[in-house]
Amino acid sequence: ILLVSCKTIPQKETISFANNPVIAHRGAWKTNNLPQNSIASLKQAITLKCTGSEFDVRMTKDNVLIVTHDADYNDLVIEESTYAELSKHKLPNGEILPTLKNFLLAGMQNNTATGLVCEIKPSKIKDRNIIITKEVMKLVKKLKAEPFILTYISFSYEILIKVKELDSNAKTQYLDGSKSPEILKNDNITGLDYLTYKLKQHPEWIENAKKNGVLLNAWVADKVEDIDWLLANDFNYITTDEPELVFERIKASPTSKGYELVWSDEFNYKGKPDPTKWTYDYGFIANQEKQYYTDSLKNTRVENGNLIIEAHKEKIANKDFKNATIKDWAKYKKEIDTAQYTSARIKTEGLAAWKYGRIEVSAKLPKGRGMWPAIWMLSESRKEIGWPESGEIDIMEHVGYDNDTIHG
């Protein structure tokens, strides 16, 4: 009888990050009601083949690195509690509160596509940020987990600078949303990872980031309109609680069919429409319509992320009253001395034009007899060729006498 004892040598794992922008925020937890920052939610992100799975790292009183988001856990302050005290309280799915070591090991098993996005949480204790960062980097190196780390992220600039000092090849992304891409590049920070609304407030940062080779990431994108906007703007990463939804939107996105965004207005400002993108029509224009077009804020303005075009019943003097230069076919324009209604008509004429492409508009329409909201296009050459010979495309018209129908 021959007795043999063998030790299984684990197969060396290799990883090639998935070719998609999806980063599961604290793992893919939401759909299956898994605990955030759990190994189960990490494994689900790996199953979905997200390009990344984000998790949060903190350090206990006895210097154990753990994976959890908040500064307290089960009413225990993490930095004032030992791991033994904290780990008595299991996660809702029965998991023991994961240490960073166990979390990294789990992320390296049966994983060929999903990178680990390691968020190092800042400490309120003086000088502890550097200690935590050193310990994280030392553990990653010890476990030979470097190939699995997609990027390090933090709200602390100090932490990110230290990461680059300890590993010049490490990718880093800043979370705070307060620094321009140029500043990040100058400080050797690889990318930005900002709240979606902050990026909408600074759309110029998107082009600047691309120009400067700074990676673009946004969090937390869970709404279809935000996801579609990030996809249209070709973000490198989209951090989300809804990874399955992002995969759906990727398939539906025009970018998947080769379209490239060349112009947009998200109305993420206040006041008059952006004068670099919009201009106005004035006065009586066409169709013997009773509204008189103005550039008044009362009639058109941007607020709360929306462009508002609003008609008012009010009197306004007609600037073209008795204007002899107006052609006979539009003579009604010069026969009315005072208009009874005001509204607005804005256009891209002289500022932007396209021959081929895809136009997308999201609009809420008024209802009621007499209303006539419209979104439409005319040719640049209509003044030379004339209308209708020069062409017209009506994206949307909604006439008030036919309230149940949208015309196109």
Tab-separated table of C-alpha atoms in Angstrom:
chain	number	residue	atom	x	y	z
A	1	ILE	CA	0.000	0.000	0.000
A	2	LEU	CA	1.468	3.355	-1.059
A	3	LEU	CA	0.281	6.431	0.829
A	4	VAL	CA	0.900	9.742	-0.916
A	5	SER	CA	0.182	13.209	0.457
A	6	CYS	CA	-0.146	15.950	-2.184
A	7	LYS	CA	-0.465	19.688	-1.841
A	8	THR	CA	-2.549	21.307	-4.527
A	9	ILE	CA	-0.724	24.179	-6.169
A	10	PRO	CA	-3.287	26.860	-7.119
A	11	GLN	CA	-3.369	27.744	-10.775
A	12	LYS	CA	-2.025	31.209	-11.448
A	13	GLU	CA	-4.898	33.528	-12.323
A	14	THR	CA	-4.653	35.969	-15.218
A	15	ILE	CA	-6.985	38.836	-15.978
A	16	SER	CA	-7.865	40.942	-18.996
A	17	PHE	CA	-10.344	43.640	-18.041
A	18	ALA	CA	-13.717	43.406	-19.801
A	19	ASN	CA	-14.322	45.688	-22.758
A	20	ASN	CA	-17.203	47.638	-21.231
A	21	PRO	CA	-17.435	50.735	-19.000
A	22	VAL	CA	-19.512	49.130	-16.226
A	23	ILE	CA	-18.221	49.420	-12.653
A	24	ALA	CA	-20.491	47.844	-10.042
A	25	HIS	CA	-20.731	50.261	-7.107
A	26	ARG	CA	-19.907	48.287	-3.926
A	27	GLY	CA	-20.394	45.174	-6.036
A	28	ALA	CA	-23.449	44.034	-7.989
A	29	TRP	CA	-25.718	43.959	-4.958
A	30	LYS	CA	-29.029	45.565	-5.807
A	31	THR	CA	-30.798	43.141	-8.151
A	32	ASN	CA	-30.276	40.111	-5.901
A	33	ASN	CA	-30.589	42.080	-2.637
A	34	LEU	CA	-27.047	41.243	-1.546
A	35	PRO	CA	-25.174	43.229	1.105
A	36	GLN	CA	-23.094	46.063	-0.299
A	37	ASN	CA	-19.341	45.520	-0.097
A	38	SER	CA	-19.870	41.802	0.439
A	39	ILE	CA	-17.904	39.039	-1.234
A	40	ALA	CA	-21.233	37.830	-2.647
A	41	SER	CA	-21.802	41.175	-4.394
A	42	LEU	CA	-18.214	41.084	-5.703
A	43	LYS	CA	-18.765	37.589	-7.107
A	44	GLN	CA	-21.968	38.741	-8.783
A	45	ALA	CA	-20.074	41.591	-10.492
A	46	ILE	CA	-17.559	39.004	-11.705
A	47	THR	CA	-20.402	36.809	-12.995
A	48	LEU	CA	-21.813	39.777	-14.928
A	49	LYS	CA	-18.313	40.472	-16.301
A	50	CYS	CA	-18.363	44.121	-15.275
A	51	THR	CA	-15.082	45.797	-16.110
A	52	GLY	CA	-14.778	46.727	-12.434
A	53	SER	CA	-16.238	46.182	-8.979
A	54	GLU	CA	-15.797	49.005	-6.471
A	55	PHE	CA	-15.308	48.479	-2.730
A	56	ASP	CA	-14.401	50.596	0.316
A	57	VAL	CA	-11.459	50.046	2.635
A	58	ARG	CA	-11.136	51.203	6.252
A	59	MET	CA	-8.783	50.307	9.116
A	60	THR	CA	-9.830	49.142	12.566
A	61	LYS	CA	-8.370	50.240	15.887
A	62	ASP	CA	-6.018	47.221	15.821
A	63	ASN	CA	-4.886	48.020	12.255
A	64	VAL	CA	-6.912	45.375	10.423
A	65	LEU	CA	-7.952	46.469	6.928
A	66	ILE	CA	-11.635	45.733	6.348
A	67	VAL	CA	-14.107	46.272	3.499
A	68	THR	CA	-17.054	48.419	4.539
A	69	HIS	CA	-18.432	51.822	3.558
A	70	ASP	CA	-19.514	53.806	6.615
A	71	ALA	CA	-17.269	55.052	9.408
A	72	ASP	CA	-19.314	52.946	11.826
A	73	TYR	CA	-20.552	49.369	11.649
A	74	ASN	CA	-23.427	48.073	13.768
A	75	ASP	CA	-23.208	51.190	15.941
A	76	LEU	CA	-19.472	50.637	16.513
A	77	VAL	CA	-17.016	53.292	15.358
A	78	ILE	CA	-14.577	51.378	13.171
A	79	GLU	CA	-11.460	53.319	14.101
A	80	GLU	CA	-12.291	52.907	17.790
A	81	SER	CA	-13.102	49.185	17.598
A	82	THR	CA	-11.074	46.016	17.070
A	83	TYR	CA	-11.793	43.601	14.259
A	84	ALA	CA	-12.787	40.966	16.806
A	85	GLU	CA	-15.450	43.317	18.148
A	86	LEU	CA	-16.714	44.292	14.707
A	87	SER	CA	-16.719	40.796	13.189
A	88	LYS	CA	-19.125	39.493	15.838
A	89	HIS	CA	-21.810	41.160	13.724
A	90	LYS	CA	-22.297	39.357	10.425
A	91	LEU	CA	-23.553	40.833	7.175
A	92	PRO	CA	-27.273	40.296	6.377
A	93	ASN	CA	-26.444	37.300	4.151
A	94	GLY	CA	-24.459	35.601	6.936
A	95	GLU	CA	-21.003	36.593	5.698
A	96	ILE	CA	-18.370	37.591	8.225
A	97	LEU	CA	-17.330	41.223	7.834
A	98	PRO	CA	-14.658	40.827	5.126
A	99	THR	CA	-11.056	41.737	5.686
A	100	LEU	CA	-9.287	43.283	2.729
A	101	LYS	CA	-7.101	40.185	2.510
A	102	ASN	CA	-10.075	37.829	2.148
A	103	PHE	CA	-11.791	40.227	-0.226
A	104	LEU	CA	-8.762	40.437	-2.541
A	105	LEU	CA	-8.302	36.678	-2.510
A	106	ALA	CA	-11.962	36.211	-3.444
A	107	GLY	CA	-11.610	38.746	-6.240
A	108	MET	CA	-8.641	36.854	-7.672
A	109	GLN	CA	-10.457	33.530	-7.868
A	110	ASN	CA	-12.277	32.482	-11.052
A	111	ASN	CA	-12.016	36.034	-12.335
A	112	THR	CA	-10.696	36.783	-15.792
A	113	ALA	CA	-12.432	40.079	-16.580
A	114	THR	CA	-13.485	42.181	-13.566
A	115	GLY	CA	-10.982	44.625	-12.099
A	116	LEU	CA	-10.982	45.618	-8.453
A	117	VAL	CA	-11.684	49.297	-7.812
A	118	CYS	CA	-10.223	49.998	-4.397
A	119	GLU	CA	-11.549	53.067	-2.597
A	120	ILE	CA	-9.343	54.017	0.332
A	121	LYS	CA	-11.480	55.907	2.815
A	122	PRO	CA	-9.820	58.914	4.501
A	123	SER	CA	-9.279	58.824	8.261
A	124	LYS	CA	-10.129	61.598	10.696
A	125	ILE	CA	-7.067	60.646	12.737
A	126	LYS	CA	-4.034	62.773	11.939
A	127	ASP	CA	-1.352	61.095	9.792
A	128	ARG	CA	-3.387	57.873	9.525
A	129	ASN	CA	-4.161	58.328	5.811
A	130	ILE	CA	-0.562	57.532	4.930
A	131	ILE	CA	-0.466	54.539	7.295
A	132	ILE	CA	-3.636	53.064	5.777
A	133	THR	CA	-2.377	53.635	2.234
A	134	LYS	CA	0.955	51.975	2.955
A	135	GLU	CA	-0.782	48.960	4.502
A	136	VAL	CA	-3.174	48.592	1.582
A	137	MET	CA	-0.367	48.738	-0.965
A	138	LYS	CA	1.787	46.337	1.067
A	139	LEU	CA	-1.015	43.780	1.229
A	140	VAL	CA	-1.783	44.068	-2.485
A	141	LYS	CA	1.879	43.453	-3.262
A	142	LYS	CA	2.137	40.544	-0.813
A	143	LEU	CA	-0.862	38.801	-2.395
A	144	LYS	CA	0.435	39.607	-5.897
A	145	ALA	CA	-2.919	41.232	-6.579
A	146	GLU	CA	-1.560	44.181	-8.599
A	147	PRO	CA	-2.808	42.846	-11.989
A	148	PHE	CA	-6.352	42.635	-10.571
A	149	ILE	CA	-6.464	46.247	-9.355
A	150	LEU	CA	-8.199	48.329	-12.015
A	151	THR	CA	-7.700	51.582	-10.116
A	152	TYR	CA	-7.402	53.177	-6.667
A	153	ILE	CA	-9.912	55.911	-5.849
A	154	SER	CA	-10.283	58.273	-2.917
A	155	PHE	CA	-11.705	61.559	-1.703
A	156	SER	CA	-8.255	62.238	-0.245
A	157	TYR	CA	-5.746	63.751	-2.652
A	158	GLU	CA	-3.016	62.904	-0.154
A	159	ILE	CA	-3.890	59.215	-0.398
A	160	LEU	CA	-3.775	59.181	-4.201
A	161	ILE	CA	-0.427	60.969	-4.312
A	162	LYS	CA	0.950	58.375	-1.870
A	163	VAL	CA	-0.408	55.498	-3.995
A	164	LYS	CA	1.505	56.804	-7.023
A	165	GLU	CA	4.614	57.252	-4.891
A	166	LEU	CA	4.426	53.624	-3.734
A	167	ASP	CA	3.528	52.191	-7.161
A	168	SER	CA	4.174	54.378	-10.195
A	169	ASN	CA	2.180	51.962	-12.376
A	170	ALA	CA	-0.963	52.153	-10.255
A	171	LYS	CA	-3.968	53.945	-11.738
A	172	THR	CA	-5.657	56.536	-9.511
A	173	GLN	CA	-8.912	58.496	-9.720
A	174	TYR	CA	-10.018	61.467	-7.633
A	175	LEU	CA	-13.555	61.462	-6.209
A	176	ASP	CA	-14.072	64.929	-4.770
A	177	GLY	CA	-15.132	66.684	-7.976
A	178	SER	CA	-13.246	69.882	-7.230
A	179	LYS	CA	-10.228	69.691	-9.540
A	180	SER	CA	-9.990	70.183	-13.304
A	181	PRO	CA	-8.473	67.514	-15.573
A	182	GLU	CA	-5.432	69.744	-16.147
A	183	ILE	CA	-4.656	69.801	-12.408
A	184	LEU	CA	-5.068	66.025	-12.155
A	185	LYS	CA	-2.723	65.471	-15.073
A	186	ASN	CA	-0.097	67.811	-13.616
A	187	ASP	CA	-0.217	65.862	-10.344
A	188	ASN	CA	0.050	62.500	-12.146
A	189	ILE	CA	-3.474	61.419	-11.152
A	190	THR	CA	-4.777	59.008	-13.794
A	191	GLY	CA	-8.423	59.978	-13.871
A	192	LEU	CA	-11.424	61.682	-12.357
A	193	ASP	CA	-14.386	59.921	-10.767
A	194	TYR	CA	-16.973	62.630	-10.118
A	195	LEU	CA	-20.671	62.778	-9.334
A	196	THR	CA	-22.650	62.832	-12.566
A	197	TYR	CA	-24.327	66.152	-11.783
A	198	LYS	CA	-20.951	67.816	-11.201
A	199	LEU	CA	-19.797	66.703	-14.636
A	200	LYS	CA	-22.994	68.082	-16.137
A	201	GLN	CA	-22.183	71.382	-14.446
A	202	HIS	CA	-18.724	71.307	-16.048
A	203	PRO	CA	-19.200	69.736	-19.500
A	204	GLU	CA	-15.951	71.394	-20.601
A	205	TRP	CA	-14.104	68.974	-18.296
A	206	ILE	CA	-15.128	66.067	-20.528
A	207	GLU	CA	-13.325	67.377	-23.603
A	208	ASN	CA	-10.403	68.598	-21.489
A	209	ALA	CA	-10.031	65.164	-19.901
A	210	LYS	CA	-9.949	63.461	-23.290
A	211	LYS	CA	-7.449	66.001	-24.598
A	212	ASN	CA	-5.194	65.502	-21.583
A	213	GLY	CA	-5.473	61.715	-21.459
A	214	VAL	CA	-7.314	61.781	-18.116
A	215	LEU	CA	-9.696	58.844	-17.597
A	216	LEU	CA	-13.390	59.699	-17.196
A	217	ASN	CA	-15.523	57.993	-14.558
A	218	ALA	CA	-18.852	59.073	-13.023
A	219	TRP	CA	-20.840	57.971	-9.989
A	220	VAL	CA	-23.487	56.910	-9.160
A	221	ALA	CA	-25.336	56.630	-12.482
A	222	ASP	CA	-28.612	54.788	-11.943
A	223	LYS	CA	-31.045	56.793	-14.107
A	224	VAL	CA	-31.497	55.974	-17.787
A	225	GLU	CA	-31.007	59.621	-18.804
A	226	ASP	CA	-27.698	59.822	-16.917
A	227	ILE	CA	-26.448	56.480	-18.217
A	228	ASP	CA	-27.339	57.430	-21.808
A	229	TRP	CA	-25.590	60.791	-21.407
A	230	LEU	CA	-22.410	59.172	-20.107
A	231	LEU	CA	-22.437	56.620	-22.919
A	232	ALA	CA	-22.990	59.351	-25.506
A	233	ASN	CA	-20.048	61.270	-24.064
A	234	ASP	CA	-17.866	58.153	-24.307
A	235	PHE	CA	-16.924	57.850	-20.635
A	236	ASN	CA	-14.253	55.267	-19.849
A	237	TYR	CA	-16.181	54.072	-16.797
A	238	ILE	CA	-19.707	54.330	-15.395
A	239	THR	CA	-20.031	53.515	-11.696
A	240	THR	CA	-23.529	52.284	-10.944
A	241	ASP	CA	-25.804	50.431	-8.526
A	242	GLU	CA	-27.621	49.138	-11.628
A	243	PRO	CA	-25.002	47.273	-13.715
A	244	GLU	CA	-27.647	45.195	-15.487
A	245	LEU	CA	-29.404	48.379	-16.591
A	246	VAL	CA	-26.161	49.873	-17.910
A	247	PHE	CA	-25.561	46.750	-19.999
A	248	GLU	CA	-29.074	47.177	-21.441
A	249	ARG	CA	-28.444	50.844	-22.236
A	250	ILE	CA	-25.135	50.001	-23.918
A	251	LYS	CA	-27.012	47.787	-26.385
A	252	ALA	CA	-29.612	50.511	-26.979
A	253	SER	CA	-27.120	53.374	-27.269
A	254	PRO	CA	-26.492	54.971	-30.682
A	255	THR	CA	-22.779	54.767	-29.852
A	256	SER	CA	-23.005	50.979	-30.206
A	257	LYS	CA	-23.994	51.577	-33.830
A	258	GLY	CA	-21.073	53.886	-34.559
A	259	TYR	CA	-22.622	57.269	-33.724
A	260	GLU	CA	-20.452	59.918	-32.095
A	261	LEU	CA	-21.805	62.809	-30.057
A	262	VAL	CA	-20.959	66.137	-31.742
A	263	TRP	CA	-23.370	68.586	-30.077
A	264	SER	CA	-25.626	68.660	-27.047
A	265	ASP	CA	-27.230	70.909	-24.477
A	266	GLU	CA	-28.135	69.389	-21.109
A	267	PHE	CA	-29.459	72.744	-19.771
A	268	ASN	CA	-27.334	72.381	-16.630
A	269	TYR	CA	-27.177	76.118	-15.971
A	270	LYS	CA	-29.538	78.974	-15.155
A	271	GLY	CA	-30.897	81.945	-17.061
A	272	LYS	CA	-31.047	82.454	-20.812
A	273	PRO	CA	-30.253	79.574	-23.167
A	274	ASP	CA	-26.536	79.232	-23.943
A	275	PRO	CA	-25.796	81.954	-26.561
A	276	THR	CA	-23.056	79.800	-28.107
A	277	LYS	CA	-25.735	77.240	-29.015
A	278	TRP	CA	-29.014	79.129	-29.394
A	279	THR	CA	-30.326	82.292	-30.974
A	280	TYR	CA	-33.855	83.741	-31.179
A	281	ASP	CA	-36.611	84.622	-33.609
A	282	TYR	CA	-38.417	87.912	-32.939
A	283	GLY	CA	-41.889	89.230	-33.609
A	284	PHE	CA	-44.643	87.670	-35.684
A	285	ILE	CA	-43.082	84.918	-37.794
A	286	ALA	CA	-45.402	82.605	-39.739
A	287	ASN	CA	-48.766	80.907	-40.157
A	288	GLN	CA	-50.610	83.998	-38.856
A	289	GLU	CA	-49.896	82.717	-35.343
A	290	LYS	CA	-50.970	85.094	-32.603
A	291	GLN	CA	-47.906	84.783	-30.376
A	292	TYR	CA	-45.181	87.413	-30.617
A	293	TYR	CA	-41.697	85.929	-30.155
A	294	THR	CA	-39.312	87.535	-27.650
A	295	ASP	CA	-36.033	86.768	-25.872
A	296	SER	CA	-37.553	87.555	-22.482
A	297	LEU	CA	-36.743	85.291	-19.532
A	298	LYS	CA	-40.475	85.142	-18.959
A	299	ASN	CA	-40.839	83.342	-22.291
A	300	THR	CA	-37.698	81.215	-22.351
A	301	ARG	CA	-35.264	80.336	-19.590
A	302	VAL	CA	-33.243	77.492	-18.138
A	303	GLU	CA	-33.905	76.344	-14.585
A	304	ASN	CA	-33.667	73.081	-12.624
A	305	GLY	CA	-32.029	71.293	-15.541
A	306	ASN	CA	-34.785	72.126	-18.031
A	307	LEU	CA	-35.303	74.526	-20.893
A	308	ILE	CA	-38.684	76.187	-20.397
A	309	ILE	CA	-40.544	77.804	-23.305
A	310	GLU	CA	-43.624	79.535	-21.975
A	311	ALA	CA	-46.463	81.444	-23.669
A	312	HIS	CA	-48.157	84.340	-21.876
A	313	LYS	CA	-51.388	86.203	-22.559
A	314	GLU	CA	-50.135	89.785	-22.465
A	315	LYS	CA	-49.940	92.806	-24.717
A	316	ILE	CA	-46.710	93.791	-26.457
A	317	ALA	CA	-46.045	96.387	-29.146
A	318	ASN	CA	-45.268	94.998	-32.623
A	319	LYS	CA	-41.900	96.335	-33.819
A	320	ASP	CA	-42.909	95.687	-37.454
A	321	PHE	CA	-46.167	97.639	-37.378
A	322	LYS	CA	-46.502	99.478	-40.744
A	323	ASN	CA	-43.106	98.136	-41.893
A	324	ALA	CA	-43.129	98.733	-45.660
A	325	THR	CA	-40.329	96.231	-46.350
A	326	ILE	CA	-42.409	93.215	-45.328
A	327	LYS	CA	-43.579	91.148	-48.318
A	328	ASP	CA	-47.236	90.907	-49.255
A	329	TRP	CA	-47.521	87.241	-48.293
A	330	ALA	CA	-46.642	88.143	-44.714
A	331	LYS	CA	-48.398	91.491	-44.607
A	332	TYR	CA	-50.391	90.497	-41.503
A	333	LYS	CA	-47.120	91.014	-39.595
A	334	LYS	CA	-47.264	94.753	-40.258
A	335	GLU	CA	-51.016	95.179	-39.827
A	336	ILE	CA	-51.145	94.420	-36.097
A	337	ASP	CA	-49.961	97.192	-33.823
A	338	THR	CA	-50.140	95.207	-30.570
A	339	ALA	CA	-49.769	91.459	-29.999
A	340	GLN	CA	-51.993	89.762	-27.419
A	341	TYR	CA	-49.644	86.852	-26.620
A	342	THR	CA	-45.891	86.367	-26.176
A	343	SER	CA	-43.801	83.221	-26.508
A	344	ALA	CA	-40.345	82.166	-27.700
A	345	ARG	CA	-38.758	80.336	-30.612
A	346	ILE	CA	-35.094	79.442	-30.265
A	347	LYS	CA	-32.861	77.950	-32.966
A	348	THR	CA	-29.304	76.889	-33.784
A	349	GLU	CA	-29.281	78.904	-37.034
A	350	GLY	CA	-25.833	80.318	-37.729
A	351	LEU	CA	-24.321	78.400	-34.792
A	352	ALA	CA	-24.656	74.703	-35.626
A	353	ALA	CA	-25.927	72.606	-38.521
A	354	TRP	CA	-25.733	68.981	-39.635
A	355	LYS	CA	-26.289	67.142	-42.901
A	356	TYR	CA	-26.513	63.571	-41.624
A	357	GLY	CA	-26.972	62.258	-38.100
A	358	ARG	CA	-29.326	61.433	-35.313
A	359	ILE	CA	-31.168	64.004	-33.198
A	360	GLU	CA	-32.518	63.089	-29.760
A	361	VAL	CA	-34.781	65.363	-27.740
A	362	SER	CA	-36.549	64.836	-24.437
A	363	ALA	CA	-39.524	67.173	-24.023
A	364	LYS	CA	-42.654	67.576	-21.940
A	365	LEU	CA	-45.522	69.126	-23.906
A	366	PRO	CA	-48.316	71.480	-22.853
A	367	LYS	CA	-51.933	70.563	-23.442
A	368	GLY	CA	-54.892	72.663	-24.427
A	369	ARG	CA	-56.592	74.068	-27.474
A	370	GLY	CA	-54.472	76.664	-29.216
A	371	MET	CA	-51.128	75.195	-28.149
A	372	TRP	CA	-48.626	74.301	-30.894
A	373	PRO	CA	-45.258	73.179	-29.474
A	374	ALA	CA	-42.825	71.999	-32.131
A	375	ILE	CA	-39.274	70.708	-32.556
A	376	TRP	CA	-38.210	70.965	-36.183
A	377	MET	CA	-35.446	71.605	-38.698
A	378	LEU	CA	-35.025	73.854	-41.730
A	379	SER	CA	-32.351	74.034	-44.394
A	380	GLU	CA	-29.467	76.492	-44.207
A	381	SER	CA	-30.201	77.326	-47.831
A	382	ARG	CA	-33.868	78.213	-47.441
A	383	LYS	CA	-33.247	81.949	-47.958
A	384	GLU	CA	-31.553	81.280	-51.303
A	385	ILE	CA	-33.770	78.427	-52.506
A	386	GLY	CA	-36.991	79.328	-50.742
A	387	TRP	CA	-39.414	77.319	-48.667
A	388	PRO	CA	-40.673	74.594	-48.987
A	389	GLU	CA	-38.281	73.788	-51.841
A	390	SER	CA	-35.307	73.858	-49.447
A	391	GLY	CA	-36.877	71.188	-47.268
A	392	GLU	CA	-38.146	70.750	-43.724
A	393	ILE	CA	-38.034	67.941	-41.175
A	394	ASP	CA	-40.586	68.039	-38.364
A	395	ILE	CA	-39.287	65.971	-35.463
A	396	MET	CA	-42.370	66.705	-33.350
A	397	GLU	CA	-45.488	68.850	-33.633
A	398	HIS	CA	-48.408	68.782	-31.226
A	399	VAL	CA	-51.428	70.810	-32.228
A	400	GLY	CA	-53.866	71.693	-29.499
A	401	TYR	CA	-57.034	70.712	-31.376
A	402	ASP	CA	-55.681	67.119	-31.637
A	403	ASN	CA	-54.405	66.480	-28.111
A	404	ASP	CA	-54.054	62.712	-28.421
A	405	THR	CA	-51.703	62.777	-31.420
A	406	ILE	CA	-48.025	63.603	-31.918
A	407	HIS	CA	-47.158	64.509	-35.501
A	408	GLY	CA	-43.767	63.983	-37.160
